[in-house]
Coordinates of C-alpha atoms (C1' of nucleotides) in Angstrom, one line a residue:
Chain M
M152 CA -4.5 4.7 -20.0
L153 CA -7.1 4.1 -17.4
W154 CA -5.4 5.3 -14.2
A155 CA -8.0 4.5 -11.7
V156 CA -9.8 1.4 -12.9
D157 CA -8.2 -1.9 -13.8
Q158 CA -4.6 -1.0 -13.3
T159 CA -2.5 -4.1 -13.4
G160 CA -5.2 -6.2 -14.8
V161 CA -4.7 -9.4 -12.8
S162 CA -7.0 -9.7 -9.9
P163 CA -10.4 -8.5 -10.9
E164 CA -11.5 -8.1 -7.3
G165 CA -10.1 -6.8 -4.1
S166 CA -10.0 -3.3 -2.5
W167 CA -8.7 -1.2 -5.2
I168 CA -7.0 2.1 -4.7
D169 CA -9.8 4.5 -4.9
P170 CA -9.2 7.7 -6.8
P171 CA -7.6 9.8 -4.1
P172 CA -10.3 12.0 -2.6
H173 CA -7.5 14.5 -2.0
L174 CA -9.2 16.8 0.3
E175 CA -5.8 17.3 1.8
S176 CA -5.5 20.7 3.4
T177 CA -1.8 20.4 2.9
M178 CA -1.9 21.7 -0.6
S179 CA 0.8 24.3 -1.2
L180 CA -0.1 27.8 -1.7
S181 CA 1.5 28.1 -5.1
E182 CA -0.5 25.2 -6.4
T183 CA -3.6 26.8 -5.1
Q184 CA -2.7 30.0 -6.9
H185 CA -2.0 28.2 -10.1
E186 CA -5.2 26.3 -10.1
A187 CA -7.0 29.6 -9.4
A188 CA -5.3 31.0 -12.4
G189 CA -6.6 28.1 -14.5
A190 CA -3.1 26.8 -15.2
R191 CA -3.7 23.3 -14.0
R192 CA -1.5 20.9 -15.8
I193 CA -4.2 18.7 -17.1
A194 CA -4.6 15.5 -15.0
R195 CA -1.2 14.2 -13.9
P196 CA -1.6 10.6 -13.1
V197 CA -1.2 10.9 -9.3
P198 CA 2.0 8.9 -8.5
L199 CA 1.0 5.4 -7.4
R200 CA 3.0 5.7 -4.2
E201 CA 0.7 8.6 -3.2
S202 CA -2.4 6.6 -3.9
V203 CA -1.0 3.7 -1.9
Y204 CA -0.1 6.1 0.9
N205 CA -3.7 7.3 1.0
A206 CA -5.1 3.9 0.8
I207 CA -3.0 2.5 3.7
L208 CA -3.6 5.6 5.7
D209 CA -7.3 5.2 5.3
M210 CA -7.1 1.6 6.4
I211 CA -5.1 2.7 9.5
V212 CA -7.5 5.5 10.4
S213 CA -10.5 3.4 9.9
R214 CA -9.0 0.7 12.0
N215 CA -9.1 -1.8 9.2
L216 CA -5.5 -2.2 10.1
Q217 CA -5.1 -2.6 13.9
P218 CA -2.4 -0.8 15.8
G219 CA 0.6 -3.1 16.2
Q220 CA -0.3 -5.1 13.2
H221 CA 2.5 -6.3 11.0
L222 CA 2.2 -4.9 7.5
V223 CA 3.6 -7.3 4.9
E224 CA 4.7 -5.6 1.8
S225 CA 3.7 -8.3 -0.6
E226 CA 0.2 -8.6 1.0
L227 CA -0.4 -4.9 0.7
A228 CA 0.9 -5.0 -2.9
V229 CA -1.5 -7.8 -3.9
M230 CA -4.4 -6.2 -2.0
L231 CA -3.9 -2.9 -3.8
G232 CA -3.1 -4.4 -7.1
V233 CA 0.4 -2.9 -7.4
S234 CA 3.9 -4.1 -7.0
R235 CA 5.9 -3.9 -3.9
Q236 CA 7.9 -0.9 -5.0
P237 CA 5.2 1.8 -4.5
V238 CA 4.2 0.1 -1.3
R239 CA 7.7 0.3 0.1
E240 CA 7.8 4.0 -0.8
A241 CA 4.5 4.6 0.8
L242 CA 5.6 2.9 4.0
Q243 CA 8.6 5.0 4.2
W244 CA 6.4 8.1 3.9
L245 CA 4.0 6.7 6.5
K246 CA 6.9 6.1 8.8
N247 CA 8.0 9.7 8.6
D248 CA 4.6 10.8 9.5
G249 CA 4.5 8.6 12.5
W250 CA 1.8 6.2 11.3
V251 CA 3.9 3.1 11.1
D252 CA 7.1 2.0 12.8
L253 CA 9.6 0.6 10.4
R254 CA 12.0 -2.0 11.9
P255 CA 14.9 -2.7 9.6
G256 CA 14.9 -6.2 8.4
L257 CA 11.6 -7.0 10.0
G258 CA 9.1 -4.8 8.3
A259 CA 6.4 -2.2 9.1
Y260 CA 4.1 -2.2 12.0
V261 CA 1.1 0.0 12.5
H262 CA 2.1 2.5 15.1
T263 CA 0.5 1.9 18.5
P264 CA -0.5 5.2 20.1
T265 CA -0.2 5.6 23.8
V266 CA -1.9 8.0 26.1
E267 CA 1.4 9.6 26.9
E268 CA 2.1 10.2 23.2
A269 CA -1.4 11.6 22.6
D270 CA -0.8 14.0 25.5
Q271 CA 2.5 15.0 24.2
L272 CA 1.1 15.5 20.7
L273 CA -1.7 17.6 22.0
A274 CA 0.8 19.7 24.0
V275 CA 2.9 20.3 20.9
R276 CA -0.2 21.1 19.0
R277 CA -1.2 23.7 21.6
L278 CA 2.2 25.2 21.2
L279 CA 2.1 25.4 17.4
E280 CA -1.4 26.6 17.3
T281 CA -0.9 29.3 19.8
E282 CA 2.0 30.7 17.9
S283 CA 0.0 30.5 14.7
A284 CA -2.8 32.5 16.3
R285 CA -0.4 35.1 17.4
L286 CA 1.1 35.4 14.0
A287 CA -2.2 35.3 12.3
A288 CA -3.4 38.3 14.3
Q289 CA -0.4 40.2 12.9
H290 CA -0.8 39.2 9.3
V291 CA -4.5 39.0 9.0
T292 CA -6.3 40.2 5.9
E293 CA -9.8 41.2 5.1
E294 CA -10.6 38.0 3.1
G295 CA -9.0 35.9 5.8
I296 CA -11.4 37.1 8.4
T297 CA -14.3 36.6 6.0
H298 CA -13.3 33.0 5.4
L299 CA -12.9 32.4 9.1
R300 CA -16.3 33.8 10.0
D301 CA -17.8 31.8 7.2
L302 CA -16.3 28.6 8.6
C303 CA -17.4 29.5 12.0
R304 CA -20.9 30.0 10.9
Q305 CA -21.0 26.6 9.2
G306 CA -19.5 25.2 12.3
F307 CA -22.4 26.4 14.4
A308 CA -24.8 25.1 11.8
A309 CA -23.2 21.6 12.0
L310 CA -23.3 21.8 15.7
E311 CA -27.0 22.4 15.7
A312 CA -27.4 19.6 13.2
E313 CA -25.3 17.4 15.4
D314 CA -23.2 16.5 12.3
V315 CA -20.0 15.4 14.0
A316 CA -18.1 14.5 10.9
T317 CA -18.7 17.9 9.3
M318 CA -17.8 19.5 12.6
V319 CA -14.5 17.8 12.8
A320 CA -13.7 18.7 9.2
L321 CA -14.7 22.3 9.7
N322 CA -12.7 22.4 12.9
A323 CA -9.6 21.2 11.0
E324 CA -10.2 23.6 8.2
L325 CA -10.5 26.5 10.5
H326 CA -7.4 25.7 12.4
A327 CA -5.6 25.2 9.0
T328 CA -6.8 28.5 7.9
V329 CA -5.5 30.3 10.9
M330 CA -2.3 28.4 10.5
R331 CA -1.9 29.6 6.9
L332 CA -2.6 33.2 8.0
S333 CA 0.6 32.9 10.1
R334 CA 2.5 33.2 6.9
N335 CA 5.1 30.8 8.1
D336 CA 5.3 27.8 5.8
V337 CA 7.5 25.9 8.0
L338 CA 5.1 26.2 10.8
V339 CA 2.2 25.2 8.5
E340 CA 4.1 22.1 7.5
L341 CA 4.9 21.0 11.0
A342 CA 1.4 21.7 12.3
S343 CA -0.2 19.7 9.5
Q344 CA 1.9 16.8 10.4
V345 CA 0.9 17.0 14.0
D346 CA -2.7 17.7 13.2
R347 CA -3.2 14.7 11.0
R348 CA -2.1 12.5 13.9
V349 CA -4.2 14.3 16.4
R350 CA -7.3 14.0 14.3
W351 CA -6.9 10.3 14.5
Y352 CA -8.0 10.2 18.0
Y353 CA -9.7 13.5 18.2
T354 CA -13.1 12.5 16.8
P355 CA -14.6 11.1 20.0
V356 CA -13.8 14.3 21.8
A357 CA -15.5 16.5 19.3
R358 CA -18.9 15.3 20.2
H359 CA -18.5 16.3 23.8
R360 CA -17.3 19.8 23.6
G361 CA -18.7 21.0 20.3
A362 CA -20.6 24.0 21.7
Q363 CA -17.9 25.4 23.8
S364 CA -15.4 24.8 21.1
W365 CA -17.2 26.9 18.5
S366 CA -17.8 29.8 20.8
E367 CA -14.1 29.7 21.5
H368 CA -13.4 29.8 17.8
S369 CA -15.6 32.8 17.6
A370 CA -13.7 34.6 20.3
L371 CA -10.5 33.6 18.5
I372 CA -11.6 35.1 15.3
D373 CA -12.6 38.3 17.0
A374 CA -9.1 38.6 18.5
I375 CA -7.4 38.0 15.2
A376 CA -9.7 40.4 13.4
A377 CA -8.8 43.0 16.0
G378 CA -5.1 42.4 15.3
N379 CA -4.6 41.6 19.0
A380 CA -1.8 39.1 18.9
D381 CA -1.5 38.5 22.6
R382 CA -5.2 38.0 23.0
A383 CA -5.4 35.7 20.0
A384 CA -2.6 33.6 21.4
E385 CA -4.2 33.5 24.8
V386 CA -7.6 32.4 23.4
M387 CA -6.0 29.7 21.2
H388 CA -3.9 28.5 24.1
A389 CA -6.9 28.1 26.2
H390 CA -8.9 26.5 23.4
T391 CA -6.3 23.9 22.6
E392 CA -5.7 23.3 26.2
H393 CA -9.4 22.6 26.7
T394 CA -9.2 20.1 23.9
R395 CA -6.3 18.4 25.5
V396 CA -7.9 18.2 28.9
S397 CA -11.1 17.0 27.3
Y398 CA -9.2 14.2 25.6
L399 CA -7.6 13.1 28.8
E400 CA -10.9 13.1 30.7
Q401 CA -12.4 11.1 27.9
Q402 CA -9.6 8.7 28.3
D403 CA -10.1 8.4 32.0
K404 CA -13.7 7.7 31.7
S405 CA -13.7 5.2 29.0
G406 CA -10.4 3.3 29.0
A407 CA -11.7 0.7 26.6
D408 CA -14.0 2.6 24.4
A409 CA -14.1 1.9 20.7
G410 CA -12.0 4.2 18.5
T411 CA -9.7 5.3 21.2
P412 CA -6.0 4.4 21.5
A413 CA -4.3 3.5 24.7
R414 CA -4.9 -0.1 24.7
P415 CA -1.5 -1.6 24.1
V416 CA -3.3 -4.8 25.0
T417 CA -4.4 -6.2 21.8
A418 CA -1.3 -4.9 20.1
R419 CA 1.4 -7.5 20.1
Q420 CA 4.8 -6.4 18.9
P421 CA 6.7 -9.6 18.0
Chain Z
M105 CA 28.6 15.0 -15.6
L106 CA 31.6 14.9 -13.2
W107 CA 30.3 16.8 -10.2
A108 CA 33.4 17.1 -8.1
V109 CA 36.3 15.0 -9.0
D110 CA 36.3 11.9 -11.2
Q111 CA 33.4 10.2 -9.4
T112 CA 31.1 9.3 -12.2
G113 CA 30.9 5.8 -13.5
V114 CA 33.9 4.0 -14.6
S115 CA 36.6 4.4 -12.0
P116 CA 36.6 1.6 -9.5
E117 CA 37.7 4.1 -7.0
G118 CA 36.2 7.3 -5.9
S119 CA 33.5 8.1 -3.4
W120 CA 32.2 4.8 -2.2
I121 CA 29.8 4.7 0.5
D122 CA 31.9 4.9 3.6
P123 CA 31.0 2.8 6.5
P124 CA 28.4 5.0 8.1
P125 CA 30.1 7.1 10.7
H126 CA 26.7 7.3 12.3
L127 CA 27.2 10.3 14.6
E128 CA 23.6 11.0 14.0
S129 CA 21.9 12.8 16.8
T130 CA 18.7 11.7 15.3
M131 CA 18.8 8.4 17.0
S132 CA 15.4 7.7 18.6
L133 CA 15.3 7.6 22.3
S134 CA 14.3 4.0 22.4
E135 CA 17.3 3.0 20.5
T136 CA 19.5 5.0 22.8
Q137 CA 18.0 3.2 25.8
H138 CA 18.4 -0.1 24.2
E139 CA 22.1 0.5 23.4
A140 CA 22.6 1.8 26.9
A141 CA 21.1 -1.4 28.2
G142 CA 23.6 -3.3 26.2
A143 CA 20.9 -4.9 24.1
R144 CA 22.4 -4.0 20.7
R145 CA 21.7 -6.7 18.2
I146 CA 25.2 -7.3 17.1
A147 CA 26.1 -5.3 14.0
R148 CA 23.4 -5.3 11.5
P149 CA 24.8 -4.1 8.3
V150 CA 23.1 -0.7 8.2
P151 CA 20.5 -0.7 5.5
L152 CA 21.9 0.5 2.3
R153 CA 19.3 3.3 2.0
E154 CA 20.6 4.8 5.1
S155 CA 24.2 4.8 3.9
V156 CA 23.0 6.3 0.7
Y157 CA 21.0 8.9 2.6
N158 CA 24.1 9.9 4.6
A159 CA 26.3 10.0 1.5
I160 CA 24.0 12.2 -0.4
L161 CA 23.3 14.4 2.6
D162 CA 27.1 14.9 3.0
M163 CA 27.4 15.9 -0.6
I164 CA 24.6 18.4 -0.2
V165 CA 25.9 19.9 3.0
S166 CA 29.4 20.1 1.7
R167 CA 28.2 21.8 -1.5
N168 CA 29.4 19.0 -3.7
L169 CA 25.9 19.1 -4.9
Q170 CA 24.7 22.6 -5.6
P171 CA 21.3 23.9 -4.7
G172 CA 18.9 23.4 -7.5
Q173 CA 21.0 20.7 -9.1
H174 CA 19.1 17.8 -10.7
L175 CA 19.9 14.6 -9.0
V176 CA 19.7 11.7 -11.5
E177 CA 19.0 8.4 -9.8
S178 CA 21.1 6.3 -12.1
E179 CA 24.1 8.6 -11.8
L180 CA 24.0 8.6 -8.0
A181 CA 23.6 4.8 -8.1
V182 CA 26.7 4.3 -10.2
M183 CA 28.6 6.9 -8.2
L184 CA 27.8 5.1 -4.9
G185 CA 28.1 1.7 -6.3
V186 CA 24.6 0.6 -5.5
S187 CA 21.5 0.0 -7.6
R188 CA 18.8 2.6 -8.1
Q189 CA 16.4 1.2 -5.6
P190 CA 18.2 2.3 -2.4
V191 CA 18.9 5.6 -4.1
R192 CA 15.2 6.1 -4.7
E193 CA 14.4 5.4 -1.1
A194 CA 17.1 7.7 0.2
L195 CA 15.8 10.5 -2.1
Q196 CA 12.3 10.1 -0.6
W197 CA 13.8 10.3 2.8
L198 CA 15.7 13.4 1.9
K199 CA 12.5 14.9 0.5
N200 CA 10.7 14.4 3.8
D201 CA 13.5 16.2 5.6
G202 CA 13.4 19.1 3.2
W203 CA 16.8 18.5 1.6
V204 CA 15.6 17.9 -1.9
D205 CA 12.5 18.7 -3.8
L206 CA 10.9 15.8 -5.6
R207 CA 9.0 16.7 -8.6
P208 CA 6.8 13.9 -9.8
G209 CA 7.9 12.6 -13.1
L210 CA 10.9 14.8 -13.3
G211 CA 13.1 13.8 -10.5
A212 CA 14.9 15.1 -7.5
Y213 CA 16.4 18.6 -7.2
V214 CA 18.6 19.8 -4.4
H215 CA 16.5 22.2 -2.3
T216 CA 17.3 25.8 -2.7
P217 CA 16.9 27.5 0.6
T218 CA 15.7 31.1 0.7
V219 CA 16.2 33.8 3.3
E220 CA 12.5 33.7 4.1
E221 CA 12.6 30.0 4.7
A222 CA 15.6 30.3 6.9
D223 CA 13.9 33.0 8.9
Q224 CA 10.8 30.9 9.3
L225 CA 12.8 27.9 10.3
L226 CA 14.7 29.9 12.9
A227 CA 11.4 31.3 14.2
V228 CA 9.9 27.9 14.6
R229 CA 13.1 26.7 16.2
R230 CA 12.8 29.5 18.7
L231 CA 9.3 28.4 19.5
L232 CA 10.2 24.7 20.0
E233 CA 13.4 25.4 21.9
T234 CA 11.7 27.9 24.2
E235 CA 9.1 25.3 25.1
S236 CA 11.7 22.7 25.6
A237 CA 13.5 24.9 28.1
R238 CA 10.4 25.5 30.0
L239 CA 9.6 21.8 30.3
A240 CA 13.2 20.9 31.0
A241 CA 13.2 23.2 34.0
Q242 CA 10.2 21.2 35.3
H243 CA 11.6 17.8 34.7
V244 CA 15.3 18.4 35.3
T245 CA 17.4 15.7 37.1
E246 CA 20.7 15.8 38.8
E247 CA 22.6 14.0 36.1
G248 CA 20.9 16.1 33.4
I249 CA 22.4 19.2 34.9
T250 CA 25.7 17.6 35.3
H251 CA 25.7 16.7 31.6
L252 CA 24.7 20.2 30.6
R253 CA 27.4 21.8 32.7
D254 CA 29.9 19.4 31.2
L255 CA 28.9 20.3 27.7
C256 CA 29.0 24.0 28.5
R257 CA 32.5 23.6 29.9
Q258 CA 33.6 21.9 26.8
G259 CA 31.9 24.7 24.8
F260 CA 33.9 27.4 26.5
A261 CA 37.1 25.3 25.9
A262 CA 36.2 25.0 22.2
L263 CA 35.5 28.7 22.1
E264 CA 38.9 29.5 23.5
A265 CA 40.5 27.2 21.0
E266 CA 38.5 28.8 18.2
D267 CA 37.4 25.4 17.1
V268 CA 34.2 26.3 15.3
A269 CA 33.3 22.8 14.2
T270 CA 33.4 21.4 17.7
M271 CA 31.5 24.4 18.9
V272 CA 28.7 23.8 16.5
A273 CA 28.6 20.1 17.5
L274 CA 28.5 20.9 21.2
N275 CA 25.9 23.5 20.6
A276 CA 23.7 21.0 18.9
E277 CA 24.3 18.5 21.6
L278 CA 23.5 20.9 24.3
H279 CA 20.2 21.9 22.7
A280 CA 19.4 18.3 22.0
T281 CA 20.0 17.5 25.7
V282 CA 17.8 20.3 26.9
M283 CA 15.2 19.1 24.4
R284 CA 15.4 15.5 25.8
L285 CA 15.0 16.8 29.3
S286 CA 11.6 18.1 28.2
R287 CA 10.3 14.6 28.3
N288 CA 8.2 15.1 25.3
D289 CA 9.2 12.8 22.6
V290 CA 7.0 14.4 20.0
L291 CA 8.7 17.7 20.7
V292 CA 12.1 16.0 20.4
E293 CA 11.2 14.5 17.1
L294 CA 10.0 17.8 15.6
A295 CA 12.8 19.8 16.9
S296 CA 15.4 17.4 15.5
Q297 CA 13.8 17.8 12.1
V298 CA 14.0 21.5 12.3
D299 CA 17.5 21.5 13.8
R300 CA 18.9 19.3 11.1
R301 CA 17.9 21.9 8.5
V302 CA 18.9 24.9 10.6
R303 CA 22.4 23.5 11.2
W304 CA 23.1 23.6 7.5
Y305 CA 23.5 27.4 7.6
Y306 CA 24.2 27.7 11.2
T307 CA 28.0 27.5 11.0
P308 CA 28.8 30.9 9.7
V309 CA 26.8 32.4 12.6
A310 CA 28.5 30.4 15.3
R311 CA 31.8 32.0 14.5
H312 CA 30.5 35.5 15.2
R313 CA 28.6 35.0 18.4
G314 CA 30.3 32.2 20.1
A315 CA 31.2 34.0 23.3
Q316 CA 27.8 35.5 23.9
S317 CA 26.2 32.2 22.9
W318 CA 28.0 30.2 25.5
S319 CA 27.4 32.6 28.4
E320 CA 23.7 32.5 27.4
H321 CA 23.9 28.7 27.6
S322 CA 25.4 29.0 31.0
A323 CA 22.5 31.3 32.2
L324 CA 20.1 28.8 30.7
I325 CA 21.5 26.0 32.6
D326 CA 21.3 28.0 35.8
A327 CA 17.7 28.6 35.2
I328 CA 16.9 25.0 34.5
A329 CA 18.9 23.8 37.5
A330 CA 16.9 26.2 39.7
G331 CA 13.7 24.7 38.3
N332 CA 12.6 28.1 37.2
A333 CA 10.6 27.3 34.1
D334 CA 9.6 30.9 33.2
R335 CA 13.1 32.1 33.5
A336 CA 14.5 29.2 31.5
A337 CA 12.0 29.8 28.8
E338 CA 12.8 33.5 28.8
V339 CA 16.5 32.9 28.5
M340 CA 16.1 30.3 25.7
H341 CA 13.8 32.6 23.9
A342 CA 16.3 35.4 24.0
H343 CA 19.1 33.1 23.1
T344 CA 17.4 31.6 20.0
E345 CA 16.2 35.0 19.0
H346 CA 19.7 36.3 19.1
T347 CA 20.8 33.5 16.9
R348 CA 18.0 34.3 14.4
V349 CA 18.9 38.0 14.3
S350 CA 22.6 37.1 14.0
Y351 CA 21.8 35.0 11.0
L352 CA 19.8 37.7 9.4
E353 CA 22.5 40.3 10.0
Q354 CA 25.0 37.9 8.6
Q355 CA 22.8 37.7 5.5
D356 CA 22.5 41.4 5.0
K357 CA 26.2 42.0 5.3
S358 CA 27.4 39.2 3.0
G359 CA 24.8 38.5 0.5
A360 CA 27.0 36.3 -1.6
D361 CA 29.2 34.7 1.0
A362 CA 30.3 31.1 0.8
G363 CA 28.2 28.6 2.6
T364 CA 25.2 30.8 2.9
P365 CA 22.0 30.2 1.1
A366 CA 19.9 32.9 -0.5
R367 CA 21.4 32.9 -3.9
P368 CA 18.7 31.5 -6.1
V369 CA 21.0 32.8 -8.8
T370 CA 23.0 29.8 -9.8
A371 CA 20.0 27.6 -9.1
R372 CA 18.0 27.0 -12.2
Q373 CA 14.9 25.1 -11.8
P374 CA 13.9 23.8 -15.2
Chain V
dC71 C1' 14.8 34.2 -41.0
dG72 C1' 11.6 32.7 -37.5
dA73 C1' 8.4 29.6 -35.6
dC74 C1' 6.3 25.3 -35.4
dT75 C1' 6.3 20.4 -35.5
dG76 C1' 7.8 15.9 -35.3
dC77 C1' 11.4 12.8 -33.8
dC78 C1' 14.7 11.0 -30.6
dC79 C1' 16.8 10.3 -26.3
dA80 C1' 17.1 10.4 -21.4
dC81 C1' 15.1 9.5 -17.2
dA82 C1' 11.5 8.6 -13.7
dG83 C1' 7.9 5.2 -12.4
dC84 C1' 6.7 0.7 -11.9
dA85 C1' 7.2 -4.3 -12.1
dT86 C1' 9.7 -8.4 -11.5
dA87 C1' 13.5 -11.3 -10.3
dC88 C1' 17.0 -12.7 -7.1
dA89 C1' 19.6 -13.1 -2.7
dA90 C1' 20.0 -13.1 2.2
dA91 C1' 18.4 -13.2 6.7
dG92 C1' 15.3 -14.1 10.3
dT93 C1' 11.7 -17.0 12.5
dG94 C1' 9.1 -20.9 13.7
dC95 C1' 8.6 -25.7 13.5
dC96 C1' 9.9 -30.3 13.7
dG97 C1' 12.8 -34.0 14.6
dT98 C1' 16.2 -36.1 17.2
dG99 C1' 19.1 -36.9 21.1
dG100 C1' 20.1 -36.6 26.0
Chain D
dC240 C1' 10.1 -34.7 28.8
dC241 C1' 13.0 -31.0 27.6
dA242 C1' 16.6 -28.9 24.9
dC243 C1' 19.2 -28.2 21.1
dG244 C1' 20.1 -28.2 16.1
dG245 C1' 18.8 -28.1 11.5
dC246 C1' 15.5 -27.2 7.9
dA247 C1' 12.1 -24.8 5.4
dC248 C1' 9.2 -21.0 4.7
dT249 C1' 8.4 -16.2 5.1
dT250 C1' 9.6 -11.6 4.3
dT251 C1' 12.8 -7.9 3.7
dG252 C1' 16.6 -6.0 1.0
dT253 C1' 18.7 -5.3 -3.5
dA254 C1' 19.2 -5.5 -8.5
dT255 C1' 17.6 -5.1 -13.1
dG256 C1' 14.4 -4.8 -17.0
dC257 C1' 10.6 -2.4 -19.3
dT258 C1' 7.5 1.4 -20.4
dG259 C1' 5.6 5.9 -20.9
dT260 C1' 6.4 10.7 -20.5
dG261 C1' 8.9 15.0 -20.9
dG262 C1' 12.3 17.8 -23.0
dG263 C1' 15.6 19.0 -26.3
dC264 C1' 17.0 19.2 -31.0
dA265 C1' 16.8 19.4 -35.7
dG266 C1' 14.3 19.7 -39.8
dT267 C1' 10.8 22.0 -42.3
dC268 C1' 7.3 25.2 -43.6
dG269 C1' 5.5 29.8 -43.7

DNA sequence: CGACTGCCCACAGCATACAAAGTGCCGTGG
DNA sequence: CCACGGCACTTTGTATGCTGTGGGCAGTCG
């Protein structure tokens, strides 16, 4: 059945849909449990729309698709070697996650992030994360703490090795873990939405406040471990606020730096 | 399969897609602004998927489609007099909003809400609404207050007339207005998502705490008008917490009441 | 009589085909 | 030279056909 390779057979070249790396931290708890129990249902051929979603998302994040760019269904379909149907569905999905703007009758355009939006996003993130920290402190478990400390240790290691990519990944994983400890699935869901978008323009910031960030993480874990909800919330609040401020300063300094949004200049919206 | 009356297939009559009433409070801010500016682009025949979305949503909310029920694309398509394509897109949309669960390869099933989920949802709502109140107090305008007071007045009128439906609508509108005053579009977006789901099982609660609810609204508006952010947040926190507690009490009392979730009994999930 | 297996049917996933609408260009007329 | 109108192409929206998988049912074997 060859899922990954040589799907529709026509074009032998072109950027194929790579087998979804699937390091999604979104995975539902139940799935995790099942897999842990060894009850994995063989290899379900990941729905095409999902692969398409990931492929397009990658292209957006990696700036292969510029903000404001018009996404033509048929082009994407040919490019990915699938029909328009899965592409349409993926675009709807992307729209719901705020990655593209879908204008009825006109088509999809890569969302153009603005400074205001980033600020608002980071503010909301602060809100959600703060609450998650509070709740995590109330529901914390032994293994939860162990996992957090482990992540934190790896974080410091990555910091020392100046491995920014790993640091960002670990940072995301740590926040996701705290989030899960909150035991509020709705909150987890919302936060993951927000986080994905934040991470888009977060990377440049990571480099500049790595050290402080990880010691703050450490303090956060201490507060959670102690079951001190208010303190945990306070630390997380300060932590995410620092991130937000860092981002804004970064913006001020380098208005036209590579990889940062806030240039509605090149983005024409016909 | 005859869900409600007649409906399936043959009959040339029956539940057609009605011309979308479109009282959606979901409308994005920009659209609102455009319409206000009189720049409405004539009457574009609302995309079919949207009409289908509304039609199915209505059926879910009105319990014409039971929680856990398997939604067959082709049946829906025939029933609504459209092809499967728009139905598919509408189902994806519904999935993203938490109304149906889409199991790959199997199809769509009406989401079965649980008490835990409702509780989590209401907790998140409290969080978002509290923040919105705080921000609203900081960004309030003259006309904002006027509008709020107006809504509140109508609310009391509806309360006296015991018009529950209007009360629920006004309540939603009031909260949405406060939310918009926060001047954080991301927050607005998230809150509207949460609110849509909350409103499903909000109605039974409204009946029981209408009076208290509207005097709390009044106090909230006072705080916002005074620009007292902390007080506004405090009031909103208490207000939404009361709603949550009310809901839970309602649950305890009448476990099998009509219109309330938490009966995974009839819902079989094959 | 119970359990297992093989077949059949229904339905989701994907592809393709068709229709309608919008946009830009080009030509012509004032 | 500019403006208006029509035409053609592009692209979305909608419909339909095809295929593979999953699940139910019946028949058969132990």
